[in-house]
Structure formats: structure tokens, C-alpha cells
Amino acid sequence: MFRVARGLNFLRPLASSLFLMANSRVSAFSTGSPINSPIKRVGTHNGSFHCDEALGCFMIRLTTKFSGAEIVRTRDPQVLETLDAVLDVGGVYDPSRDRYDHHQKGFTQVFGHGFATKLSSAGLVYKHYGMEIIAKELQLEEEHPDVHRLFLAIYRSFMEAIDAVDNGINQYVTDQPPRYVNNTHLSSRVGRLNLDWIDPDQSPEKENEAFQRAMALTGSEFLDTVRFHAKSWLPARSIVMECLAARQEIDPSREIMVLDRFCPWKLHLFELEEEMKIDPPIKYVLYQDDRSKHWRVQAVAVSPDNFESRKPLHSKWQGLRDEELSKVAGIPGCVFVHISGFIGGNQSYDGALAMARTALKL
């Protein structure tokens, strides 16, 4: 059993907690608990640790109920029974008692909302406390629609992979061996924080220090993800939604979208097309390059993970540049078209729009 440092009230945004974590292993766990409130105790197993319980312990301490809680690492069922919350050990899933294990026979809990991946202890904590954590970061009420949007987006982009890795779920449905090894993901990096078998000091104290580092690592990446979605992902989604709604004004086909200011748009486009029931789907997206001030016309991919375009730019244009391209296309100001036809450029907005409109008809 070990105690984590405490003493500061949880009054600052989560970004401040991230700053503490990045600069001090002690103060990383100093979010504290309300004055005069008894310190809660959160249990997880001792021994080798994984990403899910390290992240679960970090996240649950961001809640009001478990702010600054002491982390108790043990497998003793008598000790676990006395604790306020238990993660990844104990063989019980009962949110009414804050028991979040996923190893027991018959456990089939998933996140819901269209996700079918079996949850780990981190996924369980996120399922029950994620809305509260995100609402604090956004400084909004939990009922605000943006909180729910980020709740789903962060599960998709960050949490689900942790659940899948911990439960041994392959990313791809195939019997073929992987073409390369990837040991750079978060779960692998957490695994490497465990004590090395050649380390002469295998004491519980040393193990707990390693677990604190695992909490700091997973927690900082979680908070980075929350902050990115709050400050970048959410505003970009609003821009793409507005530009999708204006597509009729760009071209009668409604298959060309123009970004009035550049932002990350690809994943948003696929999600919003489904959400807004966009038909026909967008074939080309136009945006201005901030450096050259030229305009780009980009063919939309078949799916987010696919390099194939829904409708590549015309094959006769592919690989051509400048005057040669302008002559073949019959459009002045052309700059280039990639050899695969997924993107092209023109010196002006009107030229880029002409390229997109012409490509639609070819």
C-alpha cells in the first residue's frame, strides 16, 4: 500500500493538473481532496501493472468523489473490501459500490453508443465518470451537448484502443501475422515501466514508484487528448458542419465543399456526412494553403483509413504541373495534380473550383 502526495484542492482546470504532472512526480498526485473530508481509498492489484489500471486510477482521482484519493495496491480480498473503490481486481463489476473489475466470468460490458469493444477497468471508469471529467475541463455542465460529443470522440480516439489491447482484441480481423511490430503505443510504453527482471531492487516500494510513473504517463496523455478535443477538435467540427451546410451555394451538385478557413476536416467530414445524412457524399474539398496562398482541391477518400479516393482528379491530369497541366485541363492557373489524383492545386479559388467542377463531369 502506498500514499500519493496530496494537499491542494481540486479547483483548477485539468490543464493545470497536466502541468503539475509534467514537472514533478510528487506534485503530479497533489490534486488533493476537499478540506475536512476524509481521504478516499482506491484499490488496484499489486505486482505487474498495465495501462488500464494506471489510467483508471488517474482518472478516478480527477472526480469530485475521489479527488486526491489514496491508491492502495493489493490483492488481499479483506483489504479490498474496506476500500471506497476497486479497479481491475476483485472479480466484481458494481458501479453502485465503485467496483470496476473486468476479469470475471460472464463480464460483457461495452461502452455502448455503437461501440462493441469489451471494457477494461479504465473503460469502466471512463464510462461512469468520463462526462464529469470532461465537463470540468470544458467548464460546462455535464448536460451540455459539447460534453457528450467529446465523451464519445475521446472514447473513439483514445480509450477504445486501451480497452481492446488489455482484453487482447486484435485491431484487424485476419489470421495473417502483422507485417511489422508496433511497440510504441501507450499500453506498450506503460508495460516497459514495470520493474525489469534484472533490477536488484524488486521491493513493493520500488514497484509503487513505477506505478506512479505509469499513472503520470497515462494521465498526461489522457489530459492531452481531452484538451486537444476541447480546443481543436470541437471548433474544427463546427467549421466543417457550417461548410457542409453551405455546399449548395458552391455547386448545384452539392458534391464540393469549400473550407472558409483551414482546419482538420477529414474525420469530421465522414462523421457529419453520416450524422447529417449527406447524399450524394462530398467528392472534393477546397481550401487555401496558408504558405503559398494557392488553393488546393482534394479528393475525399472512400473511408478514413483508406487511401483510395471517391473520385480522383482526372487521370489525364495526374502527374502534370503548371502550364502543361493548364493546357490539358483547359483551366488557367493550374499548379499540380498528384500522380494518384488525390490532390491538386491552382493559383486561385476560381481555378480550383473549376478543376473540381470539371473533374466531377469527367
PDB file of N, CA and C in Angstrom, residues 258-316:
ATOM      1  N   VAL A 258     -16.234  23.831 -49.636  1.00  0.00           N
ATOM      2  CA  VAL A 258     -15.150  24.797 -49.517  1.00  0.00           C
ATOM      3  C   VAL A 258     -14.974  25.159 -48.045  1.00  0.00           C
ATOM      4  N   LEU A 259     -13.745  24.991 -47.546  1.00  0.00           N
ATOM      5  CA  LEU A 259     -13.440  25.430 -46.181  1.00  0.00           C
ATOM      6  C   LEU A 259     -13.133  26.920 -46.213  1.00  0.00           C
ATOM      7  N   ASP A 260     -13.937  27.715 -45.494  1.00  0.00           N
ATOM      8  CA  ASP A 260     -13.685  29.151 -45.486  1.00  0.00           C
ATOM      9  C   ASP A 260     -12.445  29.500 -44.657  1.00  0.00           C
ATOM     10  N   ARG A 261     -11.992  28.585 -43.813  1.00  0.00           N
ATOM     11  CA  ARG A 261     -10.693  28.681 -43.136  1.00  0.00           C
ATOM     12  C   ARG A 261     -10.240  27.248 -42.863  1.00  0.00           C
ATOM     13  N   PHE A 262      -8.945  27.019 -43.021  1.00  0.00           N
ATOM     14  CA  PHE A 262      -8.467  25.642 -42.947  1.00  0.00           C
ATOM     15  C   PHE A 262      -8.542  25.102 -41.519  1.00  0.00           C
ATOM     16  N   CYS A 263      -8.868  23.827 -41.405  1.00  0.00           N
ATOM     17  CA  CYS A 263      -8.870  23.119 -40.139  1.00  0.00           C
ATOM     18  C   CYS A 263      -8.785  21.627 -40.448  1.00  0.00           C
ATOM     19  N   PRO A 264      -8.456  20.797 -39.486  1.00  0.00           N
ATOM     20  CA  PRO A 264      -8.509  19.347 -39.712  1.00  0.00           C
ATOM     21  C   PRO A 264      -9.949  18.940 -40.021  1.00  0.00           C
ATOM     22  N   TRP A 265     -10.184  18.403 -41.202  1.00  0.00           N
ATOM     23  CA  TRP A 265     -11.564  18.219 -41.656  1.00  0.00           C
ATOM     24  C   TRP A 265     -11.944  16.788 -41.990  1.00  0.00           C
ATOM     25  N   LYS A 266     -10.977  15.917 -42.205  1.00  0.00           N
ATOM     26  CA  LYS A 266     -11.292  14.626 -42.818  1.00  0.00           C
ATOM     27  C   LYS A 266     -12.208  13.764 -41.956  1.00  0.00           C
ATOM     28  N   LEU A 267     -11.803  13.520 -40.707  1.00  0.00           N
ATOM     29  CA  LEU A 267     -12.626  12.654 -39.860  1.00  0.00           C
ATOM     30  C   LEU A 267     -13.983  13.285 -39.587  1.00  0.00           C
ATOM     31  N   HIS A 268     -14.005  14.603 -39.396  1.00  0.00           N
ATOM     32  CA  HIS A 268     -15.272  15.294 -39.167  1.00  0.00           C
ATOM     33  C   HIS A 268     -16.212  15.105 -40.359  1.00  0.00           C
ATOM     34  N   LEU A 269     -15.662  15.183 -41.543  1.00  0.00           N
ATOM     35  CA  LEU A 269     -16.495  15.073 -42.740  1.00  0.00           C
ATOM     36  C   LEU A 269     -17.214  13.725 -42.777  1.00  0.00           C
ATOM     37  N   PHE A 270     -16.493  12.646 -42.548  1.00  0.00           N
ATOM     38  CA  PHE A 270     -17.123  11.328 -42.583  1.00  0.00           C
ATOM     39  C   PHE A 270     -18.212  11.198 -41.520  1.00  0.00           C
ATOM     40  N   GLU A 271     -17.918  11.677 -40.319  1.00  0.00           N
ATOM     41  CA  GLU A 271     -18.892  11.560 -39.232  1.00  0.00           C
ATOM     42  C   GLU A 271     -20.116  12.430 -39.508  1.00  0.00           C
ATOM     43  N   LEU A 272     -19.885  13.653 -39.984  1.00  0.00           N
ATOM     44  CA  LEU A 272     -21.002  14.564 -40.214  1.00  0.00           C
ATOM     45  C   LEU A 272     -21.829  14.151 -41.424  1.00  0.00           C
ATOM     46  N   GLU A 273     -21.205  13.573 -42.434  1.00  0.00           N
ATOM     47  CA  GLU A 273     -21.976  13.069 -43.567  1.00  0.00           C
ATOM     48  C   GLU A 273     -23.000  12.045 -43.090  1.00  0.00           C
ATOM     49  N   GLU A 274     -22.566  11.179 -42.204  1.00  0.00           N
ATOM     50  CA  GLU A 274     -23.492  10.165 -41.672  1.00  0.00           C
ATOM     51  C   GLU A 274     -24.531  10.800 -40.767  1.00  0.00           C
ATOM     52  N   GLU A 275     -24.072  11.692 -39.905  1.00  0.00           N
ATOM     53  CA  GLU A 275     -24.977  12.333 -38.948  1.00  0.00           C
ATOM     54  C   GLU A 275     -26.006  13.215 -39.645  1.00  0.00           C
ATOM     55  N   MET A 276     -25.571  13.957 -40.668  1.00  0.00           N
ATOM     56  CA  MET A 276     -26.449  14.880 -41.375  1.00  0.00           C
ATOM     57  C   MET A 276     -27.124  14.234 -42.587  1.00  0.00           C
ATOM     58  N   LYS A 277     -26.825  12.938 -42.799  1.00  0.00           N
ATOM     59  CA  LYS A 277     -27.408  12.188 -43.922  1.00  0.00           C
ATOM     60  C   LYS A 277     -27.138  12.890 -45.255  1.00  0.00           C
ATOM     61  N   ILE A 278     -25.857  13.207 -45.480  1.00  0.00           N
ATOM     62  CA  ILE A 278     -25.429  13.895 -46.693  1.00  0.00           C
ATOM     63  C   ILE A 278     -25.472  12.929 -47.877  1.00  0.00           C
ATOM     64  N   ASP A 279     -26.233  13.269 -48.904  1.00  0.00           N
ATOM     65  CA  ASP A 279     -26.340  12.443 -50.103  1.00  0.00           C
ATOM     66  C   ASP A 279     -26.630  13.362 -51.291  1.00  0.00           C
ATOM     67  N   PRO A 280     -25.804  13.340 -52.321  1.00  0.00           N
ATOM     68  CA  PRO A 280     -24.627  12.488 -52.503  1.00  0.00           C
ATOM     69  C   PRO A 280     -23.477  12.926 -51.603  1.00  0.00           C
ATOM     70  N   PRO A 281     -22.536  12.009 -51.330  1.00  0.00           N
ATOM     71  CA  PRO A 281     -21.401  12.373 -50.474  1.00  0.00           C
ATOM     72  C   PRO A 281     -20.470  13.365 -51.161  1.00  0.00           C
ATOM     73  N   ILE A 282     -19.696  14.072 -50.362  1.00  0.00           N
ATOM     74  CA  ILE A 282     -18.753  15.062 -50.871  1.00  0.00           C
ATOM     75  C   ILE A 282     -17.633  14.361 -51.645  1.00  0.00           C
ATOM     76  N   LYS A 283     -17.309  14.886 -52.824  1.00  0.00           N
ATOM     77  CA  LYS A 283     -16.228  14.317 -53.631  1.00  0.00           C
ATOM     78  C   LYS A 283     -14.939  15.134 -53.510  1.00  0.00           C
ATOM     79  N   TYR A 284     -15.079  16.470 -53.387  1.00  0.00           N
ATOM     80  CA  TYR A 284     -13.884  17.321 -53.345  1.00  0.00           C
ATOM     81  C   TYR A 284     -14.032  18.378 -52.255  1.00  0.00           C
ATOM     82  N   VAL A 285     -12.904  18.662 -51.607  1.00  0.00           N
ATOM     83  CA  VAL A 285     -12.839  19.725 -50.607  1.00  0.00           C
ATOM     84  C   VAL A 285     -11.803  20.743 -51.052  1.00  0.00           C
ATOM     85  N   LEU A 286     -12.196  22.023 -51.074  1.00  0.00           N
ATOM     86  CA  LEU A 286     -11.298  23.107 -51.452  1.00  0.00           C
ATOM     87  C   LEU A 286     -10.887  23.895 -50.215  1.00  0.00           C
ATOM     88  N   TYR A 287      -9.593  24.259 -50.165  1.00  0.00           N
ATOM     89  CA  TYR A 287      -9.101  25.095 -49.072  1.00  0.00           C
ATOM     90  C   TYR A 287      -7.846  25.814 -49.529  1.00  0.00           C
ATOM     91  N   GLN A 288      -7.541  26.921 -48.861  1.00  0.00           N
ATOM     92  CA  GLN A 288      -6.377  27.712 -49.241  1.00  0.00           C
ATOM     93  C   GLN A 288      -5.156  27.269 -48.452  1.00  0.00           C
ATOM     94  N   ASP A 289      -4.040  27.116 -49.133  1.00  0.00           N
ATOM     95  CA  ASP A 289      -2.778  26.780 -48.475  1.00  0.00           C
ATOM     96  C   ASP A 289      -2.226  28.038 -47.804  1.00  0.00           C
ATOM     97  N   ASP A 290      -1.985  27.956 -46.490  1.00  0.00           N
ATOM     98  CA  ASP A 290      -1.566  29.139 -45.738  1.00  0.00           C
ATOM     99  C   ASP A 290      -0.220  29.683 -46.191  1.00  0.00           C
ATOM    100  N   ARG A 291       0.656  28.820 -46.674  1.00  0.00           N
ATOM    101  CA  ARG A 291       2.005  29.279 -47.038  1.00  0.00           C
ATOM    102  C   ARG A 291       2.052  29.868 -48.450  1.00  0.00           C
ATOM    103  N   SER A 292       1.583  29.102 -49.408  1.00  0.00           N
ATOM    104  CA  SER A 292       1.675  29.568 -50.804  1.00  0.00           C
ATOM    105  C   SER A 292       0.528  30.492 -51.188  1.00  0.00           C
ATOM    106  N   LYS A 293      -0.567  30.438 -50.420  1.00  0.00           N
ATOM    107  CA  LYS A 293      -1.804  31.167 -50.718  1.00  0.00           C
ATOM    108  C   LYS A 293      -2.499  30.637 -51.975  1.00  0.00           C
ATOM    109  N   HIS A 294      -1.968  29.550 -52.536  1.00  0.00           N
ATOM    110  CA  HIS A 294      -2.680  28.875 -53.616  1.00  0.00           C
ATOM    111  C   HIS A 294      -3.840  28.080 -53.028  1.00  0.00           C
ATOM    112  N   TRP A 295      -4.719  27.625 -53.911  1.00  0.00           N
ATOM    113  CA  TRP A 295      -5.869  26.847 -53.462  1.00  0.00           C
ATOM    114  C   TRP A 295      -5.663  25.373 -53.792  1.00  0.00           C
ATOM    115  N   ARG A 296      -6.066  24.523 -52.877  1.00  0.00           N
ATOM    116  CA  ARG A 296      -5.997  23.083 -53.050  1.00  0.00           C
ATOM    117  C   ARG A 296      -7.394  22.519 -53.330  1.00  0.00           C
ATOM    118  N   VAL A 297      -7.427  21.502 -54.162  1.00  0.00           N
ATOM    119  CA  VAL A 297      -8.651  20.735 -54.365  1.00  0.00           C
ATOM    120  C   VAL A 297      -8.295  19.293 -54.041  1.00  0.00           C
ATOM    121  N   GLN A 298      -8.899  18.773 -52.991  1.00  0.00           N
ATOM    122  CA  GLN A 298      -8.546  17.437 -52.510  1.00  0.00           C
ATOM    123  C   GLN A 298      -9.718  16.486 -52.674  1.00  0.00           C
ATOM    124  N   ALA A 299      -9.441  15.332 -53.266  1.00  0.00           N
ATOM    125  CA  ALA A 299     -10.462  14.303 -53.420  1.00  0.00           C
ATOM    126  C   ALA A 299     -10.677  13.614 -52.081  1.00  0.00           C
ATOM    127  N   VAL A 300     -11.923  13.409 -51.697  1.00  0.00           N
ATOM    128  CA  VAL A 300     -12.250  12.759 -50.432  1.00  0.00           C
ATOM    129  C   VAL A 300     -12.022  11.257 -50.560  1.00  0.00           C
ATOM    130  N   ALA A 301     -11.421  10.678 -49.540  1.00  0.00           N
ATOM    131  CA  ALA A 301     -11.146   9.244 -49.544  1.00  0.00           C
ATOM    132  C   ALA A 301     -12.435   8.442 -49.382  1.00  0.00           C
ATOM    133  N   VAL A 302     -12.361   7.182 -49.751  1.00  0.00           N
ATOM    134  CA  VAL A 302     -13.515   6.286 -49.622  1.00  0.00           C
ATOM    135  C   VAL A 302     -13.913   6.135 -48.159  1.00  0.00           C
ATOM    136  N   SER A 303     -12.921   6.070 -47.273  1.00  0.00           N
ATOM    137  CA  SER A 303     -13.163   5.950 -45.838  1.00  0.00           C
ATOM    138  C   SER A 303     -11.971   6.560 -45.114  1.00  0.00           C
ATOM    139  N   PRO A 304     -12.086   6.802 -43.808  1.00  0.00           N
ATOM    140  CA  PRO A 304     -10.986   7.460 -43.089  1.00  0.00           C
ATOM    141  C   PRO A 304      -9.665   6.708 -43.151  1.00  0.00           C
ATOM    142  N   ASP A 305      -9.700   5.390 -43.243  1.00  0.00           N
ATOM    143  CA  ASP A 305      -8.477   4.588 -43.219  1.00  0.00           C
ATOM    144  C   ASP A 305      -8.088   4.072 -44.596  1.00  0.00           C
ATOM    145  N   ASN A 306      -8.613   4.708 -45.638  1.00  0.00           N
ATOM    146  CA  ASN A 306      -8.390   4.219 -46.997  1.00  0.00           C
ATOM    147  C   ASN A 306      -7.739   5.309 -47.834  1.00  0.00           C
ATOM    148  N   PHE A 307      -6.738   4.922 -48.633  1.00  0.00           N
ATOM    149  CA  PHE A 307      -6.072   5.890 -49.492  1.00  0.00           C
ATOM    150  C   PHE A 307      -6.810   6.078 -50.819  1.00  0.00           C
ATOM    151  N   GLU A 308      -7.730   5.204 -51.116  1.00  0.00           N
ATOM    152  CA  GLU A 308      -8.472   5.305 -52.377  1.00  0.00           C
ATOM    153  C   GLU A 308      -9.464   6.458 -52.311  1.00  0.00           C
ATOM    154  N   SER A 309      -9.526   7.251 -53.365  1.00  0.00           N
ATOM    155  CA  SER A 309     -10.425   8.406 -53.397  1.00  0.00           C
ATOM    156  C   SER A 309     -11.791   8.014 -53.948  1.00  0.00           C
ATOM    157  N   ARG A 310     -12.815   8.717 -53.491  1.00  0.00           N
ATOM    158  CA  ARG A 310     -14.155   8.503 -54.031  1.00  0.00           C
ATOM    159  C   ARG A 310     -14.188   8.818 -55.522  1.00  0.00           C
ATOM    160  N   LYS A 311     -13.535   9.898 -55.900  1.00  0.00           N
ATOM    161  CA  LYS A 311     -13.436  10.275 -57.314  1.00  0.00           C
ATOM    162  C   LYS A 311     -12.130  11.041 -57.506  1.00  0.00           C
ATOM    163  N   PRO A 312     -11.060  10.354 -57.869  1.00  0.00           N
ATOM    164  CA  PRO A 312      -9.779  11.043 -58.054  1.00  0.00           C
ATOM    165  C   PRO A 312      -9.888  12.119 -59.134  1.00  0.00           C
ATOM    166  N   LEU A 313      -9.012  13.087 -59.066  1.00  0.00           N
ATOM    167  CA  LEU A 313      -8.927  14.059 -60.142  1.00  0.00           C
ATOM    168  C   LEU A 313      -8.565  13.333 -61.441  1.00  0.00           C
ATOM    169  N   HIS A 314      -8.981  13.908 -62.561  1.00  0.00           N
ATOM    170  CA  HIS A 314      -8.961  13.215 -63.859  1.00  0.00           C
ATOM    171  C   HIS A 314      -7.597  12.574 -64.153  1.00  0.00           C
ATOM    172  N   SER A 315      -7.615  11.354 -64.666  1.00  0.00           N
ATOM    173  CA  SER A 315      -6.387  10.593 -64.913  1.00  0.00           C
ATOM    174  C   SER A 315      -5.440  11.307 -65.876  1.00  0.00           C
ATOM    175  N   LYS A 316      -5.980  12.063 -66.819  1.00  0.00           N
ATOM    176  CA  LYS A 316      -5.120  12.775 -67.777  1.00  0.00           C
ATOM    177  C   LYS A 316      -4.378  13.943 -67.128  1.00  0.00           C
TER     178      LYS A 316
END
